[in-house]
CSV table of C-alpha atoms and ligand atoms in Angstrom, one decimal:
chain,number,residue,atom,x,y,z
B,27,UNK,CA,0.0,0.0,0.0
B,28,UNK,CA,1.2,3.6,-1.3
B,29,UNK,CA,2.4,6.2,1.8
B,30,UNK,CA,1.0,8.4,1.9
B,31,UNK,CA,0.6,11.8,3.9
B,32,UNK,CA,-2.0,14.5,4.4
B,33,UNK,CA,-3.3,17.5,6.5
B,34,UNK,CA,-5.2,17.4,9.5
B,35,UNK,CA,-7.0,20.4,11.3
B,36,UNK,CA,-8.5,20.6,14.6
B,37,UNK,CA,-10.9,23.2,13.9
B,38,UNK,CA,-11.5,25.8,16.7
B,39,UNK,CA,-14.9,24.4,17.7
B,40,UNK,CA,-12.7,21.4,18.8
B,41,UNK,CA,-10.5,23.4,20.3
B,42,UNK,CA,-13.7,25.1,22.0
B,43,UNK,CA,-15.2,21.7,22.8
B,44,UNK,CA,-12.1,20.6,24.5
B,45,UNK,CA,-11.9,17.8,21.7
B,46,UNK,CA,-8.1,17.8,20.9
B,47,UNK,CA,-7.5,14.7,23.6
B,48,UNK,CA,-10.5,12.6,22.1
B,49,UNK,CA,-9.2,13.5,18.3
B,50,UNK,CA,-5.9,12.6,18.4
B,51,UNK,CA,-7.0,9.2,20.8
B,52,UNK,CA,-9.4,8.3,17.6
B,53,UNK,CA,-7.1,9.0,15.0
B,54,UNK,CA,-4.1,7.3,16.8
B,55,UNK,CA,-6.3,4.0,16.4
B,56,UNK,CA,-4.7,4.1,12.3
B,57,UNK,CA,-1.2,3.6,13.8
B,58,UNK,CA,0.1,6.6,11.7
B,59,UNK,CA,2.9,9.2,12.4
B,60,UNK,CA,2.5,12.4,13.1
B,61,UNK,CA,5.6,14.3,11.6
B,62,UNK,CA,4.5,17.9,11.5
B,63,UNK,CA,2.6,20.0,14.4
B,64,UNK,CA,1.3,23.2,15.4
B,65,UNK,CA,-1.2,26.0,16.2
B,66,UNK,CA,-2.2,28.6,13.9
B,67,UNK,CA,-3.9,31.5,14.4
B,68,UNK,CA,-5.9,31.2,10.6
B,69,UNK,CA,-5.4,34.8,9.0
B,70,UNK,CA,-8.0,35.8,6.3
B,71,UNK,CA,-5.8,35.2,3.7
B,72,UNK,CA,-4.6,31.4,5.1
B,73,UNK,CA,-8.5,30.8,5.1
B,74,UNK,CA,-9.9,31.8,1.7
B,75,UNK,CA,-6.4,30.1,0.0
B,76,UNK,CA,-7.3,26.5,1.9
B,77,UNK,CA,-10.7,26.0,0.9
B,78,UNK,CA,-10.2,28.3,-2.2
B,79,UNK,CA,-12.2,25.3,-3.9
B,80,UNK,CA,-15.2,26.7,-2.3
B,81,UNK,CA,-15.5,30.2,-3.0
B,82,UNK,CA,-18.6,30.3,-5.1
B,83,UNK,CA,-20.5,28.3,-2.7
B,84,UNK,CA,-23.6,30.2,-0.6
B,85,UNK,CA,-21.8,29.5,2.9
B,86,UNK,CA,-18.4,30.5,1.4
B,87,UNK,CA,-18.6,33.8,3.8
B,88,UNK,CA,-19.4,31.8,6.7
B,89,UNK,CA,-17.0,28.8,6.5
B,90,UNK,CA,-14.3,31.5,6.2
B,91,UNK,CA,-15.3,33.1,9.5
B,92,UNK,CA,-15.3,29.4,11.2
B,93,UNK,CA,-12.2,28.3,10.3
B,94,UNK,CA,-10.5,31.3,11.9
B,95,UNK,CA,-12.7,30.8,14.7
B,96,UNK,CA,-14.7,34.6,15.1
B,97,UNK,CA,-17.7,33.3,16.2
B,98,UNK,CA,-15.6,31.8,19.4
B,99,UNK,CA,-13.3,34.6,19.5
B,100,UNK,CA,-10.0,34.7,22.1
B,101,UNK,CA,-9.0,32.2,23.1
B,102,UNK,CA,-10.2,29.4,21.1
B,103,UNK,CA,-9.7,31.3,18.1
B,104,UNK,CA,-6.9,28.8,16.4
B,105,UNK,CA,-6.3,25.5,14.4
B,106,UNK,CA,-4.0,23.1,15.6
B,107,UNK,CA,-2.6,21.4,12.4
B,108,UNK,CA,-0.9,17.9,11.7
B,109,UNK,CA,0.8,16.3,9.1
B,110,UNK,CA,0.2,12.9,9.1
B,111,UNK,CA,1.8,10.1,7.2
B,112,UNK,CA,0.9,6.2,6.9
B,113,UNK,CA,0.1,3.2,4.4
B,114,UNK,CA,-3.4,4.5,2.6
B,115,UNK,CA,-3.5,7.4,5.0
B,116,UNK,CA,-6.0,9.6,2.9
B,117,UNK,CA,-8.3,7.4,2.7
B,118,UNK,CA,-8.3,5.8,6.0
B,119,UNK,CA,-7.7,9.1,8.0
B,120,UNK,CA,-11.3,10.5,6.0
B,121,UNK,CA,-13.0,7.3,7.1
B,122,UNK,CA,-12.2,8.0,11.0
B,123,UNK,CA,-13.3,11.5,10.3
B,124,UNK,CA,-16.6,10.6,8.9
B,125,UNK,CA,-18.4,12.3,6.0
B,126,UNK,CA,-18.5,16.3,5.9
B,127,UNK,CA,-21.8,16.5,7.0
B,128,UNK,CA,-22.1,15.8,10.6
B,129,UNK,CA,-25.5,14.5,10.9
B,130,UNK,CA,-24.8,12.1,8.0
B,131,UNK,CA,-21.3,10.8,9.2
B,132,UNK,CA,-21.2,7.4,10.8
B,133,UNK,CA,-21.9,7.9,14.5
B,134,UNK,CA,-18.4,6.1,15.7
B,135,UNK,CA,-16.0,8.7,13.2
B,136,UNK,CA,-15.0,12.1,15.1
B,137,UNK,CA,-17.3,14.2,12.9
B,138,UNK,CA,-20.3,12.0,13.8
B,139,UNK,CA,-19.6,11.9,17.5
B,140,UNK,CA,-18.8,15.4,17.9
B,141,UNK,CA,-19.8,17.8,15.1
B,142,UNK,CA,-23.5,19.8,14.6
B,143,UNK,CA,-24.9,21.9,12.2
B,144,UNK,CA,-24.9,25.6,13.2
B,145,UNK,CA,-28.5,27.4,12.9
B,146,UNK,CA,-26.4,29.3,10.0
B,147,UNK,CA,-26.5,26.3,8.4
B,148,UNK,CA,-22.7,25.7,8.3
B,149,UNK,CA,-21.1,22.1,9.0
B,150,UNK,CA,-19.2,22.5,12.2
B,151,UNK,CA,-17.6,19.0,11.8
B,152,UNK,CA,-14.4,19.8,14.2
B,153,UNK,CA,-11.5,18.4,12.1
B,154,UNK,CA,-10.5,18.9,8.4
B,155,UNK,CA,-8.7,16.1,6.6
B,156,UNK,CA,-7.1,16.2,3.3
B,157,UNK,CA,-9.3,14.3,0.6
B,158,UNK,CA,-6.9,13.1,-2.2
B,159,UNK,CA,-3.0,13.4,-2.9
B,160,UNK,CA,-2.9,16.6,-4.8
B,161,UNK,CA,-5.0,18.3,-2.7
B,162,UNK,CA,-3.1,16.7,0.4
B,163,UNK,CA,0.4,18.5,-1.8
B,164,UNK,CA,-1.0,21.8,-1.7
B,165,UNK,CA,-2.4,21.9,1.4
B,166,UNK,CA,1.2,20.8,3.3
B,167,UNK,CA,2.8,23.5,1.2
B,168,UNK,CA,0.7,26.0,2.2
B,169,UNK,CA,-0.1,25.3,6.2
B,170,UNK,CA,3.9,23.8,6.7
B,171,UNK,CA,7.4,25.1,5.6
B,172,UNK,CA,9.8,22.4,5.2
B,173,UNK,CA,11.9,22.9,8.1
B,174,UNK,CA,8.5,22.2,10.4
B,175,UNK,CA,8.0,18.9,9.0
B,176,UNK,CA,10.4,16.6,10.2
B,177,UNK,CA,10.8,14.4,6.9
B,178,UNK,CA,11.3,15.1,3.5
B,179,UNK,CA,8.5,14.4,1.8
B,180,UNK,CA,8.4,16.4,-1.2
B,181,UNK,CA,11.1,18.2,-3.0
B,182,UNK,CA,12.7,21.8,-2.0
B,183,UNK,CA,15.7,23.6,-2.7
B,184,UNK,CA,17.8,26.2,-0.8
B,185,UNK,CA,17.8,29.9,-1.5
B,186,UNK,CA,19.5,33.0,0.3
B,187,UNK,CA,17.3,35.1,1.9
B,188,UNK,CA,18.5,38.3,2.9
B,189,UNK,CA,17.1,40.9,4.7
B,190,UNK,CA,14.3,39.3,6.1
B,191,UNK,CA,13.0,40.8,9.0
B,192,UNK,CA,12.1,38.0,11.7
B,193,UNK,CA,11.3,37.6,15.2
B,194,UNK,CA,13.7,35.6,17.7
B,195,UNK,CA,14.0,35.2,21.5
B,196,UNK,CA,15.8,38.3,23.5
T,290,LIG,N1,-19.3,22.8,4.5
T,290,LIG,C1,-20.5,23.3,5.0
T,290,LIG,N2,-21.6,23.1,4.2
T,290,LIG,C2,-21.6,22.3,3.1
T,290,LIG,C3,-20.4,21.8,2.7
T,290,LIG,C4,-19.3,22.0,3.4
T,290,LIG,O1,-20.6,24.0,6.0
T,290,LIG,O2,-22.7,22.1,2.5
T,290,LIG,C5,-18.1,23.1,5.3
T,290,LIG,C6,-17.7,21.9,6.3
T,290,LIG,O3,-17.1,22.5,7.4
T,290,LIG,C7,-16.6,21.2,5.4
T,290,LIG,C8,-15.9,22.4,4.7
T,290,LIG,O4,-17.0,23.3,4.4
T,290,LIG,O5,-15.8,20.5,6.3
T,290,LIG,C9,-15.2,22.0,3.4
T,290,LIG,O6,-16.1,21.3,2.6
T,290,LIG,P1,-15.7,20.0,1.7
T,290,LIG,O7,-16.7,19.8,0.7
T,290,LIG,O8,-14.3,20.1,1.3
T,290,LIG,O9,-15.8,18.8,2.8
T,290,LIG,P2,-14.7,18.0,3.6
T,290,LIG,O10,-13.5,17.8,2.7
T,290,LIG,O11,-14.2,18.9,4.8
T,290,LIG,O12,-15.3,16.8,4.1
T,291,LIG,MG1,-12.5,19.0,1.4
């Protein structure tokens, strides 16, 4: 079986929920590794360029302000983002999350147990998951440089960057 690996958000109304323990317990059941991890504060711009896929949909507006989290506000107002990697991983990672719609997803998956439907009508389903390779490509590139992840799993080269302004420890 190919490996493979993919992106995995706990979205803030996990966060909110208090979810990230139960998550990571159901997802650990696929024996996978997790070789990238972090929170992220989702700007605007991080939002509309993940589910860019989307933009003509009616709740397009919407799914933008709950992945950054406004309705919750501080101090659940984050992702927490994973790569993972393992034999079949797309597939088998999107079957313990459970189909997008929460009220349709099998009732054992994490979106089944855990997600709702807002009265906005938006699919609060508490974790995204990558859905095929390419998508599971761009979506590393964008949420992960290649110093965060901790193997090499798709090709980079070295450039000189110079005057970069950046933030380090006093
Ligand atoms: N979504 C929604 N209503 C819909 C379809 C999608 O609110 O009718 C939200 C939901 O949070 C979903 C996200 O938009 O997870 C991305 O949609 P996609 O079709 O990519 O589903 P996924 O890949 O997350 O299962
Ligand atoms: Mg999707």
């Amino acid at each position: 079986m190919p490996i493979e690996q993919l992106l995995i958000l706990i979205k803030p109304d996990g966060i909110k929920k208090s979810l990230t323990g139960n998550i990571l317990t159901k997802l650990s059941e696929a024996r996978m590794l997790i070789i990238g991890a972090k929170a992220v504060k989702v700007s605007e711009e991080l939002a509309k360029t993940h589910y860019h896929q989307l933009k003509d949909k009616p709740f397009f507006g919407e799914l933008i302000d709950y992945i950054q989290g406004k309705i919750y506000g501080e101090p659940w107002d984050r992702v927490l983002a994973f790569v993972y990697q393992g034999e079949d991983a797309i597939v088998r990672m999107r079957k313990i999350a459970g189909a997008t719609n929460p009220e349709e997803a099998d009732p054992v998956s994490i979106r089944g147990a855990y997600g709702r439907i807002t009265t906005k009508g938006v699919y609060e389903n508490v974790v995204h998951c990558s859905s095929d390779l390419s998508e599971a490509e761009r979506e590393i590139k964008l949420w992960f440089k290649p110093e965060e992840i901790v193997k090499s799993i798709y090709s980079t080269k070295k450039v000189v960057v110079e005057k970069e302004k950046r933030e380090v420890w006093t």
